[in-house]
Amino acid sequence: VGAVHFQRKQYDVCIAGAGLSGAVLAERYASQLNKQVLVVEQRDHIGGNCYDYIDEETGIRVSKYGAHLFHTNYERAWEYVQRFSEWSPYEHEVQGLVNGRHVPIPVNIDTVNALFNASIANSDEMDVWLQREQIKPAHGDAPKDSEEMALSRVGKRL
């Protein structure tokens, strides 16, 4: 990609890189402090490693540098990022393959129900199920290693 020519003038701020941090800094300087900002980017797009595009042939969104997830507990941050882009909801779910079955990881009620054909409905029932499975160390003391700790918490089958 050839160099893009820009009008030479005086800038208050020069930012190297139009990735996530550079783009946010440039926007904040311009919108909040009324500064003239020059952003210099070596790639042919903004967004840094968060850049994605729609493939013309398939119509599928492609994350050029791999998937990136945005997570925040701050409503103000969430409101800010939504001003600039449409976001696709995403729920992260990890599954393990156990005896040919996909089950949720970390272990929860759904995992136990799937693996042991149980019908546990709530955390109280789960606690009762776990208590039946737990194997306390034979020596009566606190678990001495990770195996004893695992057995004392979830038992042998789980």
PDB file of N, CA and C in Angstrom, residues 10 15 18 20 28 35 45-49 61 73 76-77 79 81-82 84 92 94 98 101 109 140 142 144 149 157:
ATOM      1  N   GLN A  10      -0.031  22.161  11.495  1.00  0.00           N
ATOM      2  CA  GLN A  10       0.427  21.969  12.857  1.00  0.00           C
ATOM      3  C   GLN A  10      -0.559  21.079  13.609  1.00  0.00           C
ATOM      4  N   ILE A  15       0.184  10.577  17.331  1.00  0.00           N
ATOM      5  CA  ILE A  15       0.052   9.253  17.930  1.00  0.00           C
ATOM      6  C   ILE A  15       0.550   8.219  16.940  1.00  0.00           C
ATOM      7  N   ALA A  18      -2.644   3.089  15.120  1.00  0.00           N
ATOM      8  CA  ALA A  18      -4.097   3.227  15.191  1.00  0.00           C
ATOM      9  C   ALA A  18      -4.733   1.946  15.705  1.00  0.00           C
ATOM     10  N   LEU A  20      -6.012  -0.323  19.140  1.00  0.00           N
ATOM     11  CA  LEU A  20      -7.037   0.014  20.120  1.00  0.00           C
ATOM     12  C   LEU A  20      -6.627   1.200  20.989  1.00  0.00           C
ATOM     13  N   ARG A  28     -10.113  10.638  22.117  1.00  0.00           N
ATOM     14  CA  ARG A  28     -10.262  11.393  23.374  1.00  0.00           C
ATOM     15  C   ARG A  28      -9.611  12.774  23.257  1.00  0.00           C
ATOM     16  N   LYS A  35      -8.160  18.891  20.530  1.00  0.00           N
ATOM     17  CA  LYS A  35      -6.801  18.925  19.991  1.00  0.00           C
ATOM     18  C   LYS A  35      -6.797  18.450  18.541  1.00  0.00           C
ATOM     19  N   HIS A  45      -4.975  -0.527   7.711  1.00  0.00           N
ATOM     20  CA  HIS A  45      -6.259  -0.470   8.412  1.00  0.00           C
ATOM     21  C   HIS A  45      -6.040   0.033   9.828  1.00  0.00           C
ATOM     22  N   ILE A  46      -7.130   0.457  10.444  1.00  0.00           N
ATOM     23  CA  ILE A  46      -7.078   0.836  11.858  1.00  0.00           C
ATOM     24  C   ILE A  46      -7.564  -0.341  12.685  1.00  0.00           C
ATOM     25  N   GLY A  47      -7.412  -0.257  13.995  1.00  0.00           N
ATOM     26  CA  GLY A  47      -7.910  -1.296  14.883  1.00  0.00           C
ATOM     27  C   GLY A  47      -6.843  -2.245  15.394  1.00  0.00           C
ATOM     28  N   GLY A  48      -5.635  -2.150  14.845  1.00  0.00           N
ATOM     29  CA  GLY A  48      -4.557  -3.023  15.311  1.00  0.00           C
ATOM     30  C   GLY A  48      -4.932  -4.486  15.180  1.00  0.00           C
ATOM     31  N   ASN A  49      -4.583  -5.269  16.180  1.00  0.00           N
ATOM     32  CA  ASN A  49      -4.856  -6.699  16.151  1.00  0.00           C
ATOM     33  C   ASN A  49      -6.332  -7.032  16.343  1.00  0.00           C
ATOM     34  N   ARG A  61     -17.560 -12.755   8.672  1.00  0.00           N
ATOM     35  CA  ARG A  61     -16.628 -11.864   9.362  1.00  0.00           C
ATOM     36  C   ARG A  61     -15.366 -12.648   9.714  1.00  0.00           C
ATOM     37  N   ASN A  73     -16.411  -4.729  33.261  1.00  0.00           N
ATOM     38  CA  ASN A  73     -17.436  -4.612  34.300  1.00  0.00           C
ATOM     39  C   ASN A  73     -17.918  -3.172  34.420  1.00  0.00           C
ATOM     40  N   ARG A  76     -19.625   2.454  31.800  1.00  0.00           N
ATOM     41  CA  ARG A  76     -19.119   3.604  31.047  1.00  0.00           C
ATOM     42  C   ARG A  76     -18.223   3.155  29.886  1.00  0.00           C
ATOM     43  N   ALA A  77     -17.367   2.167  30.128  1.00  0.00           N
ATOM     44  CA  ALA A  77     -16.499   1.648  29.068  1.00  0.00           C
ATOM     45  C   ALA A  77     -17.328   0.956  27.987  1.00  0.00           C
ATOM     46  N   GLU A  79     -20.490   1.532  27.182  1.00  0.00           N
ATOM     47  CA  GLU A  79     -21.212   2.565  26.427  1.00  0.00           C
ATOM     48  C   GLU A  79     -20.262   3.257  25.441  1.00  0.00           C
ATOM     49  N   VAL A  81     -17.432   2.047  23.892  1.00  0.00           N
ATOM     50  CA  VAL A  81     -17.059   1.243  22.728  1.00  0.00           C
ATOM     51  C   VAL A  81     -18.237   1.015  21.787  1.00  0.00           C
ATOM     52  N   GLN A  82     -19.439   1.010  22.313  1.00  0.00           N
ATOM     53  CA  GLN A  82     -20.611   0.799  21.469  1.00  0.00           C
ATOM     54  C   GLN A  82     -20.888   1.994  20.548  1.00  0.00           C
ATOM     55  N   PHE A  84     -18.837   3.235  18.513  1.00  0.00           N
ATOM     56  CA  PHE A  84     -18.018   3.143  17.317  1.00  0.00           C
ATOM     57  C   PHE A  84     -18.232   1.893  16.482  1.00  0.00           C
ATOM     58  N   HIS A  92     -18.504 -17.326  26.414  1.00  0.00           N
ATOM     59  CA  HIS A  92     -17.413 -18.295  26.380  1.00  0.00           C
ATOM     60  C   HIS A  92     -17.839 -19.564  27.104  1.00  0.00           C
ATOM     61  N   VAL A  94     -16.424 -23.569  27.755  1.00  0.00           N
ATOM     62  CA  VAL A  94     -15.397 -24.588  27.588  1.00  0.00           C
ATOM     63  C   VAL A  94     -16.048 -25.943  27.802  1.00  0.00           C
ATOM     64  N   VAL A  98     -15.404 -36.368  27.510  1.00  0.00           N
ATOM     65  CA  VAL A  98     -15.254 -37.418  28.509  1.00  0.00           C
ATOM     66  C   VAL A  98     -16.071 -38.620  28.057  1.00  0.00           C
ATOM     67  N   ARG A 101     -18.464 -37.963  25.302  1.00  0.00           N
ATOM     68  CA  ARG A 101     -19.511 -36.957  25.512  1.00  0.00           C
ATOM     69  C   ARG A 101     -18.876 -35.602  25.789  1.00  0.00           C
ATOM     70  N   ILE A 109     -23.274 -28.498  37.791  1.00  0.00           N
ATOM     71  CA  ILE A 109     -24.440 -29.389  37.867  1.00  0.00           C
ATOM     72  C   ILE A 109     -24.701 -30.062  36.525  1.00  0.00           C
ATOM     73  N   GLY A 140      -6.850 -39.201  58.338  1.00  0.00           N
ATOM     74  CA  GLY A 140      -7.662 -38.292  59.132  1.00  0.00           C
ATOM     75  C   GLY A 140      -7.194 -36.855  59.165  1.00  0.00           C
ATOM     76  N   ALA A 142      -5.481 -33.291  57.194  1.00  0.00           N
ATOM     77  CA  ALA A 142      -5.744 -32.538  55.967  1.00  0.00           C
ATOM     78  C   ALA A 142      -5.063 -33.255  54.802  1.00  0.00           C
ATOM     79  N   LYS A 144      -2.651 -34.398  52.028  1.00  0.00           N
ATOM     80  CA  LYS A 144      -1.204 -34.158  51.978  1.00  0.00           C
ATOM     81  C   LYS A 144      -0.689 -33.882  50.572  1.00  0.00           C
ATOM     82  N   MET A 149      -6.379 -34.120  47.871  1.00  0.00           N
ATOM     83  CA  MET A 149      -7.228 -32.922  47.859  1.00  0.00           C
ATOM     84  C   MET A 149      -8.395 -33.112  46.871  1.00  0.00           C
ATOM     85  N   ARG A 157     -14.874 -40.786  41.071  1.00  0.00           N
ATOM     86  CA  ARG A 157     -15.514 -40.831  39.756  1.00  0.00           C
ATOM     87  C   ARG A 157     -15.394 -39.517  38.986  1.00  0.00           C
TER      88      ARG A 157
END
